[in-house]
PDB file of C-alpha atoms in Angstrom:
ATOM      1  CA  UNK A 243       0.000   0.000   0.000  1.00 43.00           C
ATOM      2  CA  UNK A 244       1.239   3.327  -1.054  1.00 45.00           C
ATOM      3  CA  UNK A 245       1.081   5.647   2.263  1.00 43.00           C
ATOM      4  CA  UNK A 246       1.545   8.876   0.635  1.00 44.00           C
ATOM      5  CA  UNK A 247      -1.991   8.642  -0.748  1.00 45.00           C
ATOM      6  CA  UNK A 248      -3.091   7.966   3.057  1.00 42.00           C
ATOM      7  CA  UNK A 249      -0.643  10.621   4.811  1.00 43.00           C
ATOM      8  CA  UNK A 250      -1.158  14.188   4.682  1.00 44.00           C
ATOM      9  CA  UNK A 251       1.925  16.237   4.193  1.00 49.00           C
ATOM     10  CA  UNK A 252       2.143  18.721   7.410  1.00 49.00           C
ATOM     11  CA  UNK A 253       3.947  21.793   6.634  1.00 54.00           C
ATOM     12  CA  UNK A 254       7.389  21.886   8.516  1.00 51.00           C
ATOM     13  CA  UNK A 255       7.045  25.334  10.039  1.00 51.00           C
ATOM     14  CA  UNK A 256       3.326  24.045  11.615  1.00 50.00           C
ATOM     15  CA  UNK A 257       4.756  20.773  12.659  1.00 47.00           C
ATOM     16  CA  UNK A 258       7.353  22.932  14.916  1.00 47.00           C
ATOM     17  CA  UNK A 259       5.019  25.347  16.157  1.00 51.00           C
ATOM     18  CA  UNK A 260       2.572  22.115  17.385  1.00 51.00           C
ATOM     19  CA  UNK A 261       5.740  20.621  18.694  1.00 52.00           C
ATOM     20  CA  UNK A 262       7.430  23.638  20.667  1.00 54.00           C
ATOM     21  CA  UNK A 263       3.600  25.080  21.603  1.00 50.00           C
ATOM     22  CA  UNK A 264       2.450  25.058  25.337  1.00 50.00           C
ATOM     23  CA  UNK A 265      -0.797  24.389  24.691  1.00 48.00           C
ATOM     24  CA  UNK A 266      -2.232  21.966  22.001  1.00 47.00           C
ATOM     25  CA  UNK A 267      -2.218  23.465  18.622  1.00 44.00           C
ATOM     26  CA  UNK A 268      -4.569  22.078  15.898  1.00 44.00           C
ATOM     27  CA  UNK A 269      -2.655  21.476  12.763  1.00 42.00           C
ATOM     28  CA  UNK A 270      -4.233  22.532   9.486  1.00 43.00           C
ATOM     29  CA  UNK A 271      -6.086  19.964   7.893  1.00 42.00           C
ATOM     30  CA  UNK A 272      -7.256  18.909  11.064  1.00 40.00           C
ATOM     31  CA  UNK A 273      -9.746  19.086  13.956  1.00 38.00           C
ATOM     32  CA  UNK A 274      -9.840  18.887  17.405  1.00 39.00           C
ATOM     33  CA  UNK A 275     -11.044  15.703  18.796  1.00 39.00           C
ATOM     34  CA  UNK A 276     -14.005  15.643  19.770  1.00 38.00           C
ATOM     35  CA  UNK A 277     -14.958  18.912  17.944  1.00 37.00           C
ATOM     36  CA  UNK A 278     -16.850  19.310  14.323  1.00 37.00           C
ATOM     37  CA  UNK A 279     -15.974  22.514  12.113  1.00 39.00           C
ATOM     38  CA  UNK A 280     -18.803  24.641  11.385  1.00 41.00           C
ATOM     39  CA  UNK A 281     -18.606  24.533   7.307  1.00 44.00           C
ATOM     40  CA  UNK A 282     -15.713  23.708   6.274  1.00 46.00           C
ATOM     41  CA  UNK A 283     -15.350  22.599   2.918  1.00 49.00           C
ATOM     42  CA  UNK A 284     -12.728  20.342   1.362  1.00 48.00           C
ATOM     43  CA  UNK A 285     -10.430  23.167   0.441  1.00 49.00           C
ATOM     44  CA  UNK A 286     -10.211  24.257   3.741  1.00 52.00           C
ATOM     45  CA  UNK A 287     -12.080  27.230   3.469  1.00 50.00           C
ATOM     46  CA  UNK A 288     -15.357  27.827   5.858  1.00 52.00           C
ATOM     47  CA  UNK A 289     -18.512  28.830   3.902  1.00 52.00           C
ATOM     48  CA  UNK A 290     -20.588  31.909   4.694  1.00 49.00           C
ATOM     49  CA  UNK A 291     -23.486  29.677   7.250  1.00 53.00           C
ATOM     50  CA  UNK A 292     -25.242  32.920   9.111  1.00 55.00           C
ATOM     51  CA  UNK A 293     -28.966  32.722   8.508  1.00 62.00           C
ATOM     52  CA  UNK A 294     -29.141  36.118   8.316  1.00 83.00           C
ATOM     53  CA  UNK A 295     -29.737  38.699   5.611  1.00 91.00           C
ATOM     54  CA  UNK A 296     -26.329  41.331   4.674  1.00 92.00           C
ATOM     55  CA  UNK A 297     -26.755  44.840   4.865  1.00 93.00           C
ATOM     56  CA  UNK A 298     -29.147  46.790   2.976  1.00 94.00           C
ATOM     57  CA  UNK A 299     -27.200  48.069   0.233  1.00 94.00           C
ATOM     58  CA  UNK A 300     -26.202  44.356  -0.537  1.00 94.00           C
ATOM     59  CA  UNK A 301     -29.594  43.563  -1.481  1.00 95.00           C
ATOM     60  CA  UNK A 302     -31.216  42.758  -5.079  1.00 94.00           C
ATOM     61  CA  UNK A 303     -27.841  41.193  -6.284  1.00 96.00           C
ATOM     62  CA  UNK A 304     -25.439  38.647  -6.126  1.00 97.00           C
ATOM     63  CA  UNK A 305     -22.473  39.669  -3.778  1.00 97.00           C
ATOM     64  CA  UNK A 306     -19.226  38.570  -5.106  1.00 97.00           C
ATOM     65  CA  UNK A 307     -16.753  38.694  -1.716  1.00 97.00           C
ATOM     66  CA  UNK A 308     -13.106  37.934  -3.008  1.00 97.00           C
ATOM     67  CA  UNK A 309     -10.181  37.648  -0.095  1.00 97.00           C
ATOM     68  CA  UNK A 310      -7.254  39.121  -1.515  1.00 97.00           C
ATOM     69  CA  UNK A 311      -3.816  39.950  -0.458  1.00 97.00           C
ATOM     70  CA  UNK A 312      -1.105  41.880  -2.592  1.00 96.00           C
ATOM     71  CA  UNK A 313       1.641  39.118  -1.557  1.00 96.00           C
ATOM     72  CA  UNK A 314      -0.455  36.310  -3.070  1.00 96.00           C
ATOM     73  CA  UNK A 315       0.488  35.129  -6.771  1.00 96.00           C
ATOM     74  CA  UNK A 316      -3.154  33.477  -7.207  1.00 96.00           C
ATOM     75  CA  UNK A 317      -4.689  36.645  -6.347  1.00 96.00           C
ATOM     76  CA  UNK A 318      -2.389  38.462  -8.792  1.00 96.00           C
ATOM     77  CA  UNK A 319      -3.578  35.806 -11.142  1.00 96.00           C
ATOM     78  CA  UNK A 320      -7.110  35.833 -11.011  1.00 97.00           C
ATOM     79  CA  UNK A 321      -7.166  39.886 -10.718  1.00 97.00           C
ATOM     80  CA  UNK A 322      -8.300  40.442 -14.511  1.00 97.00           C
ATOM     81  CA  UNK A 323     -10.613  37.542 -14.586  1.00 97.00           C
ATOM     82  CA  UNK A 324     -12.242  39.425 -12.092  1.00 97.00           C
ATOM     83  CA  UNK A 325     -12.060  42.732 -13.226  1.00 96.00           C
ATOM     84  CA  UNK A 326     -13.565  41.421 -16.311  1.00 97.00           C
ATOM     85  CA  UNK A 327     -16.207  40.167 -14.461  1.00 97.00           C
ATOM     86  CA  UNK A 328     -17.065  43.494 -12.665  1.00 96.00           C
ATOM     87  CA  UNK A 329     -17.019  44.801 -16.229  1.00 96.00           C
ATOM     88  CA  UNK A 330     -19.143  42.091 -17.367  1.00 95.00           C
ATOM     89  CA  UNK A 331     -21.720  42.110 -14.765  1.00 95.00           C
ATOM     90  CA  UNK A 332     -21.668  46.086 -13.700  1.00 93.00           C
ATOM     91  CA  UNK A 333     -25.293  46.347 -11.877  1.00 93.00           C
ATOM     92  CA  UNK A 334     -26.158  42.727 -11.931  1.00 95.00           C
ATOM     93  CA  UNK A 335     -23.693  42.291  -9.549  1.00 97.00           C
ATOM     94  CA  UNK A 336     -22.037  43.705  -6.575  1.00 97.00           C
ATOM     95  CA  UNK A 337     -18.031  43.158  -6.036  1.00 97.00           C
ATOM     96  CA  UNK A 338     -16.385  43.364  -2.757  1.00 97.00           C
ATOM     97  CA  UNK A 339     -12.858  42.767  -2.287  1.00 97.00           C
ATOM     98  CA  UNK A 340     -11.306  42.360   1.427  1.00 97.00           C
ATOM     99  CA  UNK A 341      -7.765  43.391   1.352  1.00 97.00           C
ATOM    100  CA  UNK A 342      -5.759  40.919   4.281  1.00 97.00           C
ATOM    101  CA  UNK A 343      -2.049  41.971   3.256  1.00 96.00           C
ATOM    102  CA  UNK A 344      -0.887  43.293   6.051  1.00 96.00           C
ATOM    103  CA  UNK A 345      -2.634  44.411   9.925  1.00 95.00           C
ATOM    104  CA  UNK A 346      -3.645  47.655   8.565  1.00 96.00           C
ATOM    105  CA  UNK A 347      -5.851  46.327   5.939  1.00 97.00           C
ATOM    106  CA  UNK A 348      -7.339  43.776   7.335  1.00 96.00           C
ATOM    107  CA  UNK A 349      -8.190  46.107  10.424  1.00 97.00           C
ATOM    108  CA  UNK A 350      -9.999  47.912   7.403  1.00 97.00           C
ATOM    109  CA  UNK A 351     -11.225  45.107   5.695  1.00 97.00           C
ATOM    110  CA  UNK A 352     -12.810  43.754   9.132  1.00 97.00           C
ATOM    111  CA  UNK A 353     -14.388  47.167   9.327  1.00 97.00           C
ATOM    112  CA  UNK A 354     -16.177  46.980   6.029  1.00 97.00           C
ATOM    113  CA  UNK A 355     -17.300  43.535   6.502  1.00 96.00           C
ATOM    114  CA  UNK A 356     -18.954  44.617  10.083  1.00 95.00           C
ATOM    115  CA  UNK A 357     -20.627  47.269   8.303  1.00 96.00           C
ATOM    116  CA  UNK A 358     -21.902  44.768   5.620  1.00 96.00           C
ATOM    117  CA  UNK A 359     -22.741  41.839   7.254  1.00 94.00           C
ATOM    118  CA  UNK A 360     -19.545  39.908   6.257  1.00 95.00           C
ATOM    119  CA  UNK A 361     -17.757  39.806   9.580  1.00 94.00           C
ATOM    120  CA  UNK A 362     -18.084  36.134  10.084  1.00 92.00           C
ATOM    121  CA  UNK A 363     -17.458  35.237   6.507  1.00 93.00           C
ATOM    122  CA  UNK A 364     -13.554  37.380   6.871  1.00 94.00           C
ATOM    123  CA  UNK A 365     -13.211  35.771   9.894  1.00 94.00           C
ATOM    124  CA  UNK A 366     -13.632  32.412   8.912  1.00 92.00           C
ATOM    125  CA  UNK A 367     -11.627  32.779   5.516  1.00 94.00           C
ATOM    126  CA  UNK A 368      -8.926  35.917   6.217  1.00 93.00           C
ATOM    127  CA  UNK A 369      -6.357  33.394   5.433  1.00 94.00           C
ATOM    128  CA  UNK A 370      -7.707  31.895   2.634  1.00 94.00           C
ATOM    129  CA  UNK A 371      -6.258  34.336  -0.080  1.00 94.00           C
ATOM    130  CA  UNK A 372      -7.620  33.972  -3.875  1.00 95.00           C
ATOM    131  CA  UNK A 373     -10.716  32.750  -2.609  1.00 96.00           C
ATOM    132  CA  UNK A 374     -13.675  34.152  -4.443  1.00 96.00           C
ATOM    133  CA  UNK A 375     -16.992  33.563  -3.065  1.00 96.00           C
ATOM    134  CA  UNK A 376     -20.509  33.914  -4.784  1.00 96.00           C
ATOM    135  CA  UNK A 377     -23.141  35.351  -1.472  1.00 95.00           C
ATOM    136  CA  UNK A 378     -26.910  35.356  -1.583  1.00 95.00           C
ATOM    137  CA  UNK A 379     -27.692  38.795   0.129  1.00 96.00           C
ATOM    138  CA  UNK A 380     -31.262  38.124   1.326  1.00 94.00           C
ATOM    139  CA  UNK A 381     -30.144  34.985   2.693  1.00 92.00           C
ATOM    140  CA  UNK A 382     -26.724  35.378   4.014  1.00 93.00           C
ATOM    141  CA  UNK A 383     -25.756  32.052   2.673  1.00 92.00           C
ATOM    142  CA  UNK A 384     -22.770  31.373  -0.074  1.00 93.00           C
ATOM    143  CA  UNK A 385     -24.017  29.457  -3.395  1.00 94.00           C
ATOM    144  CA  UNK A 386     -20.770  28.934  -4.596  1.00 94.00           C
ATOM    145  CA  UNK A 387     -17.109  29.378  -3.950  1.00 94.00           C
ATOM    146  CA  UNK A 388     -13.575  29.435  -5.969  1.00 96.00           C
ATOM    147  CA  UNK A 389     -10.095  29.218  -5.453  1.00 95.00           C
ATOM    148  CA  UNK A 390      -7.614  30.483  -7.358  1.00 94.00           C
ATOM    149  CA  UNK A 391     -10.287  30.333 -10.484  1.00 95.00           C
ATOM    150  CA  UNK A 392      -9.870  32.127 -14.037  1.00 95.00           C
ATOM    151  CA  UNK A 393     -12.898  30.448 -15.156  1.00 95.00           C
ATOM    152  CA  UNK A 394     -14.919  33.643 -15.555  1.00 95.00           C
ATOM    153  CA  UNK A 395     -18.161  30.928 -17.057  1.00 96.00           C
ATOM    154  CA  UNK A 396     -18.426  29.457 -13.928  1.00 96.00           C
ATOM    155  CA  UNK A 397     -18.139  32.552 -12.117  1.00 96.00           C
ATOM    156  CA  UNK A 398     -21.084  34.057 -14.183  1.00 96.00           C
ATOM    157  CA  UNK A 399     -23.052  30.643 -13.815  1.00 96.00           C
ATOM    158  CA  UNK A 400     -23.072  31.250 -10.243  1.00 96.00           C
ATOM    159  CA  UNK A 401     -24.282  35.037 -10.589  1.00 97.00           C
ATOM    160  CA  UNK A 402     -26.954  33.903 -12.691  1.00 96.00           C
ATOM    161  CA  UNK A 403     -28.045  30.564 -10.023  1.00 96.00           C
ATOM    162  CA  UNK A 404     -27.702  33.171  -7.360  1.00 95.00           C
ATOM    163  CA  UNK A 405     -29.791  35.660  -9.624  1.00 95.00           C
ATOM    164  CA  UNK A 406     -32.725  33.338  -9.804  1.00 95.00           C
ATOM    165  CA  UNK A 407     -33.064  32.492  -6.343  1.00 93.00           C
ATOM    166  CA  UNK A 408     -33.181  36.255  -5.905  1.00 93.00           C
ATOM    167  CA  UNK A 409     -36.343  36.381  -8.316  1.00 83.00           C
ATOM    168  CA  UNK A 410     -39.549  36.714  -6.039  1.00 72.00           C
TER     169      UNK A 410
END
């Protein structure tokens, strides 16, 4: 049996920390014992879950929250897809981009996503750069979520599925 299709690689710099930490540390990947992450999806990232609506000035469109950080090649990477996008879907749409590149933005960026609803959703994914995630406003719940994606179809597919569930 081939174990490196069973064992998952640890990063060496979070295998120290768990190592050299006072307390017990929860490696990436991994849970607690005993303990069940709220939404977390295969990728790692944790999926918008509140069951509430975002702010009023959200609502009527598709929210498109993308976590970005000017250090992160994916981000770089998928930057025009997106732009084209915003282009693309100008008032069908509404972007919002939460910049976590360094403590001053993110202070920012958890500002804005207070003020929006969002809080929870930063919180949950602030270190999940390039992820890209498609919000239902009047629900509060995510229909779909990228990472690291340039496929602007499936981006617009999701729009449009998030689109008709907005339809009364």
């Amino acid at each position: 049996m081939d174990l490196s299709a069973v064992v998952m690689p640890i990063p060496l710099t979070a295998l120290l920390l768990a190592l050299t930490a006072p307390q017990p540390v929860v490696l990436p990947g991994f849970t607690e014992a005993g303990t069940r992450p709220a939404a977390v999806a295969a990728g790692g990232w944790v999926a918008q879950t509140q069951a509430a609506p975002l702010a009023p000035s959200l609502q009527g469109k598709p929210v498109v929250v993308d976590i970005y950080a000017s250090w992160c090649g994916a981000c770089r990477t998928i930057a025009p897809t997106l732009r084209s996008l915003e282009q693309e879907q100008a008032g069908k749409a509404t972007f919002v981009t939460f910049d976590v590149s360094d403590a001053g933005k993110l202070k920012a960026s958890r500002a804005r996503a207070a003020t929006l609803g969002l809080g929870a959703f930063l919180e949950a994914n602030r270190s999940q750069t390039s992820l890209v995630a498609v919000i239902n406003p009047a629900t509060g719940a995510t229909v779909q979520t990228f990472r690291a994606s340039t496929d602007e179809r499936a981006y617009s597919s999701a729009i449009r599925k998030t689109q008709a569930q907005l339809k009364p």
